[in-house]
Amino acid sequence: MGSWGWVLAGACAVAVNGLARHLVLLLGRPYRPEMARPAGSVAQGVLYAFSWGMLPWAKESTRRHMLAYLRGVVFHLGIGAAFLALLVGPWRAQGAGPLRWALVTLSAGGAMAGLGGLLARVVETRLRRLSTPDDFFAVALVSLFTLAAAAAIVVPALVPAFYGLAAATLAYIPFGKIRHCFYFFFARYFFGAGFGRRGVLRWGKVHE
Amino acid sequence: MSESVQRALAAFRRALDRRVLTALEVCARCGICAESCHVFASTGQLQDAPTARSEAVRRLYRRQYDPLGRIFPWWVRAGEATEGDLDALSEAAFATCTLCQRCAMNCPLGVDTALIMKAARAMLAAAGKAPEMLVQLADAAVARGENVQVFREIYREIVADLEQQAQEQLGDPALRISLERQGADILYVALSGAHTIVPAAIIFHAAGADWTLSAFEASNYGVFLGDPEKARAIARRIVDEATHLGVRQVVLTECGHAYAALRWEAPGWFGGEFPFRVRSIVELLAEYIREGRLRLDPSANPLPVTYHDSCNLARKGGLLEEPRVVLRAAVQEFREMTPSRAEAYCCGGGGGLVAVPEYEERRLRAGRKKAEQIMAAGAPLVATSCENCFLQIRDLSSHYGLAVEVTGLMELVVRALLGARARAVRVPALQAA
């Protein structure tokens, strides 16, 4: 393993340890499940929360802010692609052409969406006032990481920059706002389970 | 750190369960939720957006629980709690958030700001920063449960008067209102005031239900305070009464928060399911109509009616179709508001706001969105099945010049019931002629 391998492994260890600490903290808090007789299905609510409920037209808010929501979706797809690019990095030379270009397209698109989001945070008064310094830094860091992922596939000379940004992103995950990637799954579960149990949400759509 | 701030932080620690912690951690501050809040939609002010409101709690949370917030507070905008912070938070948690959860339905990540605000209310109540009126109402309800014998005798006399009123209205001397009758099928829990007892008595009698009246009122001001001890003490009166009487169902009158509290939250406070079902009168009305136990004449309610979904009954309670079953049977023309059901806007009176006189101006301002919806529906009659919504919409009507009447579902059903009875008497008379 080269020196970048050690750096990335170290950053990965920081991320895993940090998120494990968050898991311990979360599980250390009391769990107060609803004990009332259910009126609906927890499973259907959770299914809704992770599928239909994430579609852009499923909620009034995302219908209203369609562009911002889609920007977020593209950004997160790009982040996923960037991590995939990091994972398959050692086999970059053997990688099939279509996979490489899919990764380039997704990461580049994600980077543009991320940088667009950063610009929106600077320009839009509402977003700027809501944001903390951590928000600006986290979006900038992850956008650059995603951009570097795309660039490094096309220009191999940029691989060290990509690895450096990947290490920084990984190491920052447990500390800043990026850790919402971990809490997201719990939040959507609680949302779906709660409203599902009460018979408000069901698979397919909000109960109508 | 002052003593009240210490009490606040201790209460916050107790309230910080997995769901609250998740809601505090997961927000990405995208701001997409803003317009889903009826307060922001009405005022347009950033501090009224759910994200901004919950950031006031996150600020204190990060300082206490987040390593970055302790080392570099400015980086994540963390801050030590001060008396001033608690005063500002009291405004956000009690005066502008009705705990309606519309923002939770609309957050792409699932942030439940209402949960955060409930935790905030708990810490503010512990610090003595909750509205005095809510504290007094909760304490009075707890005291009433402790001195129930004195109160019962007075109530028995009142019930006898109400029974007479109901008999006269229905024209049936056989109608009876029993108080805390052992072994009845239904224990009906009303609010203070004849308007929640007389129509219910007429409906139960007409449907042939085996029911009895509770000695307590349904409302639970402990819930508004976010104070689990008071909420449990207030709910315990009804739970003990129902258990003692051996009823099969506790049926709550048209009251949103009472339903959400006793139906959904209270079993958790007492460690498990109750030996009886908890239902809203709205569910029972729909059931009686579906089973053909109530003969209704919709022409007795000839004016177009629109329906306001109480957040506690619909979005938080799952009673989405039942009111519509009732309305379709009881009125001649029913018009939906848009949006409705789980996506309905809060009227602005929930969360205890209606009970606090000093919040009047703010809650009327926050009700602008609902006023616009009512105007768009174009119906002169607005039905709702929650006392707080009823009061708020009545106030909105006069504040915004809506010129609408507000009514409950029970009232519409009674009118339709009396209409059907009058018609049944008229038709044979005509046939005989």
PDB file of N, CA and C in Angstrom, chain B residues 294-351:
ATOM      1  N   LEU B 294     -77.699   5.931  12.132  1.00  0.00           N
ATOM      2  CA  LEU B 294     -78.193   7.318  12.221  1.00  0.00           C
ATOM      3  C   LEU B 294     -78.893   7.645  10.915  1.00  0.00           C
ATOM      4  N   ARG B 295     -80.157   8.050  11.012  1.00  0.00           N
ATOM      5  CA  ARG B 295     -80.871   8.467   9.802  1.00  0.00           C
ATOM      6  C   ARG B 295     -80.728   9.972   9.672  1.00  0.00           C
ATOM      7  N   LEU B 296     -80.059  10.408   8.611  1.00  0.00           N
ATOM      8  CA  LEU B 296     -79.762  11.841   8.464  1.00  0.00           C
ATOM      9  C   LEU B 296     -80.436  12.412   7.230  1.00  0.00           C
ATOM     10  N   ASP B 297     -80.807  13.675   7.350  1.00  0.00           N
ATOM     11  CA  ASP B 297     -81.373  14.374   6.207  1.00  0.00           C
ATOM     12  C   ASP B 297     -80.427  15.529   5.867  1.00  0.00           C
ATOM     13  N   PRO B 298     -79.612  15.363   4.831  1.00  0.00           N
ATOM     14  CA  PRO B 298     -78.638  16.421   4.508  1.00  0.00           C
ATOM     15  C   PRO B 298     -79.273  17.747   4.141  1.00  0.00           C
ATOM     16  N   SER B 299     -80.547  17.714   3.727  1.00  0.00           N
ATOM     17  CA  SER B 299     -81.184  18.990   3.341  1.00  0.00           C
ATOM     18  C   SER B 299     -81.401  19.889   4.566  1.00  0.00           C
ATOM     19  N   ALA B 300     -81.227  19.315   5.758  1.00  0.00           N
ATOM     20  CA  ALA B 300     -81.311  20.150   6.964  1.00  0.00           C
ATOM     21  C   ALA B 300     -80.074  21.050   7.083  1.00  0.00           C
ATOM     22  N   ASN B 301     -79.022  20.733   6.325  1.00  0.00           N
ATOM     23  CA  ASN B 301     -77.813  21.575   6.270  1.00  0.00           C
ATOM     24  C   ASN B 301     -77.619  22.013   4.822  1.00  0.00           C
ATOM     25  N   PRO B 302     -78.440  22.975   4.371  1.00  0.00           N
ATOM     26  CA  PRO B 302     -78.443  23.302   2.936  1.00  0.00           C
ATOM     27  C   PRO B 302     -77.252  24.147   2.466  1.00  0.00           C
ATOM     28  N   LEU B 303     -76.582  24.841   3.394  1.00  0.00           N
ATOM     29  CA  LEU B 303     -75.484  25.726   2.964  1.00  0.00           C
ATOM     30  C   LEU B 303     -74.227  24.916   2.621  1.00  0.00           C
ATOM     31  N   PRO B 304     -73.459  25.369   1.628  1.00  0.00           N
ATOM     32  CA  PRO B 304     -72.193  24.682   1.326  1.00  0.00           C
ATOM     33  C   PRO B 304     -71.267  24.702   2.557  1.00  0.00           C
ATOM     34  N   VAL B 305     -70.638  23.574   2.789  1.00  0.00           N
ATOM     35  CA  VAL B 305     -69.759  23.430   3.959  1.00  0.00           C
ATOM     36  C   VAL B 305     -68.365  23.038   3.495  1.00  0.00           C
ATOM     37  N   THR B 306     -67.359  23.652   4.100  1.00  0.00           N
ATOM     38  CA  THR B 306     -65.990  23.195   3.872  1.00  0.00           C
ATOM     39  C   THR B 306     -65.468  22.661   5.195  1.00  0.00           C
ATOM     40  N   TYR B 307     -64.413  21.850   5.135  1.00  0.00           N
ATOM     41  CA  TYR B 307     -63.931  21.202   6.368  1.00  0.00           C
ATOM     42  C   TYR B 307     -62.465  21.550   6.601  1.00  0.00           C
ATOM     43  N   HIS B 308     -62.186  21.968   7.816  1.00  0.00           N
ATOM     44  CA  HIS B 308     -60.795  22.203   8.217  1.00  0.00           C
ATOM     45  C   HIS B 308     -60.309  20.989   8.998  1.00  0.00           C
ATOM     46  N   ASP B 309     -59.269  20.318   8.479  1.00  0.00           N
ATOM     47  CA  ASP B 309     -58.680  19.173   9.179  1.00  0.00           C
ATOM     48  C   ASP B 309     -57.858  19.668  10.357  1.00  0.00           C
ATOM     49  N   SER B 310     -58.255  19.251  11.547  1.00  0.00           N
ATOM     50  CA  SER B 310     -57.424  19.560  12.712  1.00  0.00           C
ATOM     51  C   SER B 310     -56.121  18.765  12.570  1.00  0.00           C
ATOM     52  N   CYS B 311     -54.981  19.407  12.818  1.00  0.00           N
ATOM     53  CA  CYS B 311     -53.682  18.720  12.656  1.00  0.00           C
ATOM     54  C   CYS B 311     -53.606  17.499  13.558  1.00  0.00           C
ATOM     55  N   ASN B 312     -54.139  17.644  14.778  1.00  0.00           N
ATOM     56  CA  ASN B 312     -54.053  16.546  15.736  1.00  0.00           C
ATOM     57  C   ASN B 312     -54.908  15.354  15.334  1.00  0.00           C
ATOM     58  N   LEU B 313     -56.018  15.613  14.684  1.00  0.00           N
ATOM     59  CA  LEU B 313     -56.879  14.503  14.261  1.00  0.00           C
ATOM     60  C   LEU B 313     -56.405  13.906  12.940  1.00  0.00           C
ATOM     61  N   ALA B 314     -55.977  14.745  12.011  1.00  0.00           N
ATOM     62  CA  ALA B 314     -55.661  14.259  10.663  1.00  0.00           C
ATOM     63  C   ALA B 314     -54.188  13.870  10.533  1.00  0.00           C
ATOM     64  N   ARG B 315     -53.323  14.882  10.434  1.00  0.00           N
ATOM     65  CA  ARG B 315     -51.908  14.590  10.179  1.00  0.00           C
ATOM     66  C   ARG B 315     -51.279  13.803  11.333  1.00  0.00           C
ATOM     67  N   LYS B 316     -51.664  14.132  12.556  1.00  0.00           N
ATOM     68  CA  LYS B 316     -51.049  13.462  13.702  1.00  0.00           C
ATOM     69  C   LYS B 316     -51.904  12.311  14.222  1.00  0.00           C
ATOM     70  N   GLY B 317     -53.155  12.238  13.765  1.00  0.00           N
ATOM     71  CA  GLY B 317     -54.044  11.230  14.319  1.00  0.00           C
ATOM     72  C   GLY B 317     -54.540  10.192  13.341  1.00  0.00           C
ATOM     73  N   GLY B 318     -54.378  10.455  12.054  1.00  0.00           N
ATOM     74  CA  GLY B 318     -54.789   9.476  11.055  1.00  0.00           C
ATOM     75  C   GLY B 318     -56.279   9.475  10.738  1.00  0.00           C
ATOM     76  N   LEU B 319     -57.032  10.425  11.296  1.00  0.00           N
ATOM     77  CA  LEU B 319     -58.477  10.477  10.986  1.00  0.00           C
ATOM     78  C   LEU B 319     -58.683  11.369   9.759  1.00  0.00           C
ATOM     79  N   LEU B 320     -58.491  10.767   8.607  1.00  0.00           N
ATOM     80  CA  LEU B 320     -58.510  11.532   7.372  1.00  0.00           C
ATOM     81  C   LEU B 320     -59.828  11.378   6.609  1.00  0.00           C
ATOM     82  N   GLU B 321     -60.353  10.187   6.569  1.00  0.00           N
ATOM     83  CA  GLU B 321     -61.570   9.940   5.797  1.00  0.00           C
ATOM     84  C   GLU B 321     -62.836  10.047   6.638  1.00  0.00           C
ATOM     85  N   GLU B 322     -62.742   9.753   7.925  1.00  0.00           N
ATOM     86  CA  GLU B 322     -63.936   9.712   8.782  1.00  0.00           C
ATOM     87  C   GLU B 322     -64.745  11.002   8.740  1.00  0.00           C
ATOM     88  N   PRO B 323     -64.104  12.182   8.867  1.00  0.00           N
ATOM     89  CA  PRO B 323     -64.910  13.413   8.814  1.00  0.00           C
ATOM     90  C   PRO B 323     -65.640  13.570   7.483  1.00  0.00           C
ATOM     91  N   ARG B 324     -65.030  13.066   6.426  1.00  0.00           N
ATOM     92  CA  ARG B 324     -65.635  13.198   5.095  1.00  0.00           C
ATOM     93  C   ARG B 324     -66.845  12.276   4.940  1.00  0.00           C
ATOM     94  N   VAL B 325     -66.759  11.122   5.580  1.00  0.00           N
ATOM     95  CA  VAL B 325     -67.914  10.214   5.588  1.00  0.00           C
ATOM     96  C   VAL B 325     -69.087  10.924   6.271  1.00  0.00           C
ATOM     97  N   VAL B 326     -68.786  11.586   7.374  1.00  0.00           N
ATOM     98  CA  VAL B 326     -69.824  12.286   8.139  1.00  0.00           C
ATOM     99  C   VAL B 326     -70.400  13.427   7.306  1.00  0.00           C
ATOM    100  N   LEU B 327     -69.525  14.214   6.721  1.00  0.00           N
ATOM    101  CA  LEU B 327     -69.997  15.393   5.982  1.00  0.00           C
ATOM    102  C   LEU B 327     -70.822  15.011   4.758  1.00  0.00           C
ATOM    103  N   ARG B 328     -70.374  13.990   4.047  1.00  0.00           N
ATOM    104  CA  ARG B 328     -71.113  13.585   2.843  1.00  0.00           C
ATOM    105  C   ARG B 328     -72.528  13.118   3.195  1.00  0.00           C
ATOM    106  N   ALA B 329     -72.676  12.599   4.422  1.00  0.00           N
ATOM    107  CA  ALA B 329     -74.007  12.123   4.823  1.00  0.00           C
ATOM    108  C   ALA B 329     -74.860  13.218   5.455  1.00  0.00           C
ATOM    109  N   ALA B 330     -74.197  14.229   6.020  1.00  0.00           N
ATOM    110  CA  ALA B 330     -74.942  15.188   6.840  1.00  0.00           C
ATOM    111  C   ALA B 330     -75.212  16.528   6.169  1.00  0.00           C
ATOM    112  N   VAL B 331     -74.490  16.847   5.106  1.00  0.00           N
ATOM    113  CA  VAL B 331     -74.715  18.165   4.488  1.00  0.00           C
ATOM    114  C   VAL B 331     -75.008  18.015   2.995  1.00  0.00           C
ATOM    115  N   GLN B 332     -75.650  19.042   2.469  1.00  0.00           N
ATOM    116  CA  GLN B 332     -76.062  18.957   1.068  1.00  0.00           C
ATOM    117  C   GLN B 332     -74.883  19.167   0.104  1.00  0.00           C
ATOM    118  N   GLU B 333     -73.987  20.094   0.458  1.00  0.00           N
ATOM    119  CA  GLU B 333     -72.847  20.361  -0.433  1.00  0.00           C
ATOM    120  C   GLU B 333     -71.567  20.497   0.382  1.00  0.00           C
ATOM    121  N   PHE B 334     -70.636  19.605   0.118  1.00  0.00           N
ATOM    122  CA  PHE B 334     -69.353  19.636   0.828  1.00  0.00           C
ATOM    123  C   PHE B 334     -68.249  20.031  -0.149  1.00  0.00           C
ATOM    124  N   ARG B 335     -67.483  21.037   0.236  1.00  0.00           N
ATOM    125  CA  ARG B 335     -66.371  21.497  -0.626  1.00  0.00           C
ATOM    126  C   ARG B 335     -65.056  21.306   0.104  1.00  0.00           C
ATOM    127  N   GLU B 336     -64.097  20.652  -0.549  1.00  0.00           N
ATOM    128  CA  GLU B 336     -62.778  20.442   0.068  1.00  0.00           C
ATOM    129  C   GLU B 336     -61.959  21.730   0.024  1.00  0.00           C
ATOM    130  N   MET B 337     -61.165  21.925   1.049  1.00  0.00           N
ATOM    131  CA  MET B 337     -60.142  22.974   0.996  1.00  0.00           C
ATOM    132  C   MET B 337     -58.922  22.376   0.297  1.00  0.00           C
ATOM    133  N   THR B 338     -58.100  23.234  -0.274  1.00  0.00           N
ATOM    134  CA  THR B 338     -56.879  22.743  -0.922  1.00  0.00           C
ATOM    135  C   THR B 338     -55.674  23.469  -0.316  1.00  0.00           C
ATOM    136  N   PRO B 339     -54.696  22.732   0.204  1.00  0.00           N
ATOM    137  CA  PRO B 339     -54.622  21.292   0.404  1.00  0.00           C
ATOM    138  C   PRO B 339     -55.431  20.880   1.636  1.00  0.00           C
ATOM    139  N   SER B 340     -55.643  19.575   1.741  1.00  0.00           N
ATOM    140  CA  SER B 340     -56.431  19.082   2.872  1.00  0.00           C
ATOM    141  C   SER B 340     -55.791  17.816   3.430  1.00  0.00           C
ATOM    142  N   ARG B 341     -56.497  17.170   4.326  1.00  0.00           N
ATOM    143  CA  ARG B 341     -56.074  15.928   4.978  1.00  0.00           C
ATOM    144  C   ARG B 341     -54.677  16.093   5.607  1.00  0.00           C
ATOM    145  N   ALA B 342     -53.757  15.163   5.287  1.00  0.00           N
ATOM    146  CA  ALA B 342     -52.439  15.200   5.939  1.00  0.00           C
ATOM    147  C   ALA B 342     -51.631  16.432   5.540  1.00  0.00           C
ATOM    148  N   GLU B 343     -52.003  17.055   4.422  1.00  0.00           N
ATOM    149  CA  GLU B 343     -51.259  18.236   3.967  1.00  0.00           C
ATOM    150  C   GLU B 343     -51.955  19.543   4.344  1.00  0.00           C
ATOM    151  N   ALA B 344     -53.024  19.448   5.123  1.00  0.00           N
ATOM    152  CA  ALA B 344     -53.782  20.649   5.482  1.00  0.00           C
ATOM    153  C   ALA B 344     -52.908  21.633   6.266  1.00  0.00           C
ATOM    154  N   TYR B 345     -53.169  22.904   6.071  1.00  0.00           N
ATOM    155  CA  TYR B 345     -52.476  23.930   6.867  1.00  0.00           C
ATOM    156  C   TYR B 345     -53.066  23.982   8.265  1.00  0.00           C
ATOM    157  N   CYS B 346     -52.224  24.223   9.230  1.00  0.00           N
ATOM    158  CA  CYS B 346     -52.682  24.455  10.594  1.00  0.00           C
ATOM    159  C   CYS B 346     -53.436  25.793  10.602  1.00  0.00           C
ATOM    160  N   CYS B 347     -54.464  25.882  11.440  1.00  0.00           N
ATOM    161  CA  CYS B 347     -55.234  27.132  11.505  1.00  0.00           C
ATOM    162  C   CYS B 347     -54.474  28.207  12.288  1.00  0.00           C
ATOM    163  N   GLY B 348     -53.499  27.790  13.067  1.00  0.00           N
ATOM    164  CA  GLY B 348     -52.709  28.738  13.850  1.00  0.00           C
ATOM    165  C   GLY B 348     -53.113  28.814  15.312  1.00  0.00           C
ATOM    166  N   GLY B 349     -54.138  28.053  15.672  1.00  0.00           N
ATOM    167  CA  GLY B 349     -54.606  28.133  17.062  1.00  0.00           C
ATOM    168  C   GLY B 349     -54.169  26.974  17.936  1.00  0.00           C
ATOM    169  N   GLY B 350     -53.498  25.982  17.329  1.00  0.00           N
ATOM    170  CA  GLY B 350     -53.125  24.776  18.077  1.00  0.00           C
ATOM    171  C   GLY B 350     -51.953  24.999  19.022  1.00  0.00           C
ATOM    172  N   GLY B 351     -51.565  23.906  19.664  1.00  0.00           N
ATOM    173  CA  GLY B 351     -50.397  23.961  20.557  1.00  0.00           C
ATOM    174  C   GLY B 351     -50.639  24.790  21.807  1.00  0.00           C
TER     175      GLY B 351
END
